[in-house]
Amino acid sequence: AQSVTQPDIHITVSEGASLELRCNYSYGATPYLFWYVQSPGQGLQLLLKYFSGDTLVQGIKGFEAEFKRSQSSFNLRKPSVHWSDAAEYFCAVGGDTGTASKLTFGTGTRLQVTL
Amino acid sequence: KAGVTQTPRYLIKTRGQQVTLSCSPISGHRSVSWYQQTPGQGLQFLFEYFSETQRNKGNFPGRFSGRQFSNSRSEMNVSTLELGDSALYLCASRSQGGNTEAFFGQGTRLTVV
């Protein structure tokens, strides 16, 4: 069965500093990978996705992620964090049914940004 | 284009009651999935509907059910509510059954007292 691990429950960075959020997945075939962001009391907003092709994917709000099959990782990065990036970030994997449906989510990483 | 719309946004119900939540997907999207989010269990997949048929189902008891209408709108129903059903219920829509990303609504916050 597919699974996702986000090892960091809570991360604090200073505004303007770089950010990397870790995500490791377990899946037998080529996974479909996603990063979502959630502000308090809100739904999930898609930041970026990986289906195939170029392993470095660009997303919205200046985020990028790199798929590394050898490490089963899909880490999210941003070169310079803004205070508005404070939120909870979820990595997800789909593909259990051969499609991108039935997403399995990690437990999330809460990002705090200090000014 | 309007996003995924979930109604109502907030609900308070009593144990033993039943509840129906509604989700209107993005126009043209035919796949609707439901997720439950709780502090203890995180985000868990409930089920997916595509063209009025349930295609996938998560590990939830039969008290949780859903349906999809011909206009792709979906409802989920929870019967005999338990305190543990208190959660944020999220609906997501996708354009088709293939490899496309899911877009989420704002969710319905259900509190069972």
Coordinates of C-alpha atoms in Angstrom, one line a residue:
Chain A
A1 CA 0.0 0.0 0.0
Q2 CA 1.1 3.5 -0.6
S3 CA 2.2 5.7 2.2
V4 CA 3.8 9.1 2.8
T5 CA 6.1 10.3 5.6
Q6 CA 6.7 13.9 6.5
P7 CA 9.3 13.7 9.2
D8 CA 9.0 17.3 10.3
I9 CA 5.9 18.2 12.3
H10 CA 6.8 21.8 12.8
I11 CA 9.4 24.1 11.2
T12 CA 10.2 27.7 12.0
V13 CA 12.1 29.8 9.5
S14 CA 12.8 33.5 9.3
E15 CA 11.3 35.6 6.6
G16 CA 13.6 35.7 3.6
A17 CA 15.3 32.5 4.5
S18 CA 15.2 29.4 2.3
L19 CA 12.9 26.5 3.0
E20 CA 12.9 22.8 2.4
L21 CA 10.1 20.5 3.6
R22 CA 10.8 16.8 3.4
C23 CA 8.5 14.1 2.0
N24 CA 9.2 10.4 1.6
Y25 CA 6.8 8.1 -0.1
S26 CA 6.3 4.4 -0.4
Y27 CA 4.8 3.1 -3.6
G28 CA 5.6 0.2 -6.0
A29 CA 5.3 1.9 -9.3
T30 CA 5.8 5.4 -10.6
P31 CA 3.8 7.6 -8.2
Y32 CA 1.8 10.6 -8.7
L33 CA 3.0 13.2 -6.2
F34 CA 1.5 16.4 -4.9
W35 CA 2.1 19.2 -2.5
Y36 CA -0.9 21.0 -1.0
V37 CA -1.0 23.9 1.4
Q38 CA -3.7 24.6 4.0
S39 CA -4.4 27.8 5.9
P40 CA -6.3 27.5 9.2
G41 CA -9.9 26.5 8.7
Q42 CA -9.5 26.4 5.0
G43 CA -9.4 23.7 2.3
L44 CA -6.3 22.5 0.5
Q45 CA -4.7 24.5 -2.3
L46 CA -2.5 22.6 -4.8
L47 CA 1.0 24.0 -4.9
L48 CA 2.5 21.6 -7.5
K49 CA 2.3 18.1 -8.9
Y50 CA 4.5 15.4 -10.5
F51 CA 3.2 12.9 -12.9
S52 CA 6.2 12.1 -15.1
G53 CA 8.9 13.8 -17.1
D54 CA 11.2 16.5 -15.7
T55 CA 11.9 15.6 -12.0
L56 CA 12.1 19.3 -11.0
V57 CA 8.7 20.8 -11.0
Q58 CA 7.7 24.4 -10.5
G59 CA 4.6 25.4 -8.7
I60 CA 2.7 28.4 -7.6
K61 CA 3.9 31.1 -5.1
G62 CA 7.6 30.4 -6.0
F63 CA 7.6 26.8 -4.8
E64 CA 9.4 23.9 -6.5
A65 CA 9.9 20.2 -5.7
E66 CA 12.3 17.6 -6.9
F67 CA 11.3 14.0 -7.4
K68 CA 14.2 11.6 -6.5
R69 CA 13.2 8.0 -7.3
S70 CA 16.4 6.6 -5.7
Q71 CA 15.6 8.3 -2.4
S72 CA 11.8 7.9 -2.7
S73 CA 11.6 11.6 -1.9
F74 CA 9.7 14.6 -3.2
N75 CA 11.0 17.6 -1.1
L76 CA 9.4 21.0 -1.4
R77 CA 11.6 24.0 -1.6
K78 CA 11.4 27.8 -1.7
P79 CA 14.4 30.1 -1.9
S80 CA 13.0 33.0 0.1
V81 CA 10.0 32.5 2.5
H82 CA 7.4 35.2 2.9
W83 CA 5.4 35.7 6.1
S84 CA 2.2 34.7 4.2
D85 CA 3.7 31.3 3.6
A86 CA 2.9 30.3 7.2
A87 CA 0.5 27.4 6.9
E88 CA 0.4 23.6 7.0
Y89 CA 1.9 21.8 4.1
F90 CA 0.8 18.3 3.0
C91 CA 2.6 15.9 0.7
A92 CA 0.4 13.4 -1.0
V93 CA 0.8 10.4 -3.3
G94 CA -1.8 9.0 -5.7
G95 CA -1.8 6.1 -8.0
D96 CA -2.9 3.2 -5.9
T97 CA -5.6 2.5 -8.4
G98 CA -3.5 3.4 -11.5
T99 CA -4.8 6.9 -11.5
A100 CA -4.2 10.0 -9.5
S101 CA -7.3 9.4 -7.4
K102 CA -7.4 8.1 -3.9
L103 CA -4.7 10.4 -2.5
T104 CA -2.7 9.2 0.6
F105 CA -1.5 12.2 2.6
G106 CA 1.3 12.7 5.0
T107 CA 0.7 14.0 8.4
G108 CA 1.6 17.5 7.4
T109 CA 4.3 20.0 8.3
R110 CA 3.3 23.2 10.1
L111 CA 5.4 26.2 8.9
Q112 CA 5.9 29.2 11.1
V113 CA 7.6 32.3 9.7
T114 CA 9.3 34.7 12.0
L115 CA 9.7 38.3 11.0
Chain B
K1 CA -14.4 29.5 -13.3
A2 CA -15.9 28.9 -9.9
G3 CA -14.1 26.5 -7.6
V4 CA -15.4 23.6 -5.6
T5 CA -18.3 24.6 -3.4
Q6 CA -19.2 22.8 -0.2
T7 CA -22.3 23.4 1.8
P8 CA -22.9 24.0 4.6
R9 CA -19.6 25.3 5.9
Y10 CA -20.4 24.5 9.5
L11 CA -22.8 22.0 11.1
I12 CA -23.5 21.0 14.7
K13 CA -25.3 17.7 15.1
T14 CA -26.2 15.4 18.1
R15 CA -25.0 11.9 18.5
G16 CA -27.3 9.4 16.7
Q17 CA -28.5 11.9 14.1
Q18 CA -27.7 11.7 10.5
V19 CA -26.2 14.4 8.3
T20 CA -25.9 15.2 4.6
L21 CA -23.1 17.3 3.1
S22 CA -23.1 18.7 -0.4
C23 CA -20.4 19.3 -2.9
S24 CA -20.6 21.1 -6.3
P25 CA -17.5 20.4 -8.4
I26 CA -15.8 22.7 -10.8
S27 CA -17.8 23.0 -13.9
G28 CA -16.9 20.2 -16.3
H29 CA -15.3 18.0 -13.7
R30 CA -16.8 14.6 -13.5
S31 CA -14.8 13.1 -10.6
V32 CA -15.6 13.9 -7.0
S33 CA -13.8 12.6 -4.0
W34 CA -14.4 13.0 -0.3
Y35 CA -11.9 13.1 2.6
Q36 CA -12.1 13.3 6.3
Q37 CA -9.6 15.4 8.2
T38 CA -9.2 15.0 12.0
P39 CA -6.3 16.0 14.3
G40 CA -5.7 12.4 15.3
Q41 CA -6.0 10.6 11.9
G42 CA -5.1 13.3 9.5
L43 CA -6.5 13.3 6.0
Q44 CA -8.2 10.1 5.0
F45 CA -9.9 9.1 1.8
L46 CA -13.5 8.3 2.0
F47 CA -14.7 7.5 -1.5
E48 CA -14.6 8.7 -5.1
Y49 CA -17.5 9.0 -7.6
F50 CA -17.1 9.3 -11.3
S51 CA -20.1 9.6 -13.7
E52 CA -22.5 8.7 -10.9
T53 CA -20.6 5.5 -10.0
Q54 CA -18.5 4.9 -6.9
R55 CA -15.1 4.0 -8.2
N56 CA -13.0 3.8 -5.0
K57 CA -13.7 3.5 -1.3
G58 CA -11.6 4.0 1.7
N59 CA -11.7 2.2 5.0
F60 CA -14.7 3.7 6.7
P61 CA -17.8 2.0 8.1
G62 CA -21.0 1.6 6.2
R63 CA -22.5 4.6 8.1
F64 CA -20.6 6.7 5.6
S65 CA -22.2 6.8 2.2
G66 CA -22.3 9.0 -0.8
R67 CA -23.8 9.5 -4.2
Q68 CA -23.3 11.6 -7.3
F69 CA -25.9 13.1 -9.5
S70 CA -26.0 13.5 -13.3
N71 CA -24.8 17.1 -13.0
S72 CA -21.7 15.7 -11.1
R73 CA -22.8 17.3 -7.8
S74 CA -22.2 14.9 -4.9
E75 CA -23.5 14.3 -1.5
M76 CA -22.2 12.4 1.4
N77 CA -24.3 11.1 4.2
V78 CA -23.3 9.9 7.7
S79 CA -25.9 8.1 9.7
T80 CA -26.0 7.4 13.4
L81 CA -23.4 10.1 14.2
E82 CA -20.7 9.4 16.7
L83 CA -18.6 11.9 18.6
G84 CA -15.6 10.7 16.6
D85 CA -17.2 11.8 13.4
S86 CA -16.4 15.4 14.3
A87 CA -14.1 16.5 11.5
L88 CA -13.5 18.7 8.6
Y89 CA -15.0 17.0 5.5
L90 CA -13.3 18.0 2.3
C91 CA -14.5 17.5 -1.2
A92 CA -12.2 17.4 -4.2
S93 CA -13.0 17.4 -7.9
R94 CA -11.0 16.3 -10.9
S95 CA -11.7 16.9 -14.6
Q96 CA -11.8 13.2 -15.5
G97 CA -10.9 9.8 -14.3
G98 CA -7.4 9.9 -15.4
N99 CA -4.2 11.5 -14.2
T100 CA -5.3 14.9 -13.3
E101 CA -4.9 16.9 -10.1
A102 CA -7.6 17.3 -7.4
F103 CA -9.0 20.7 -6.5
F104 CA -10.4 21.0 -3.0
G105 CA -13.3 22.9 -1.6
Q106 CA -13.2 24.9 1.7
G107 CA -14.7 22.0 3.6
T108 CA -17.6 21.4 5.9
R109 CA -16.8 21.5 9.6
L110 CA -19.0 18.9 11.4
T111 CA -19.2 18.9 15.1
V112 CA -21.1 16.1 16.9
V113 CA -22.2 16.8 20.4

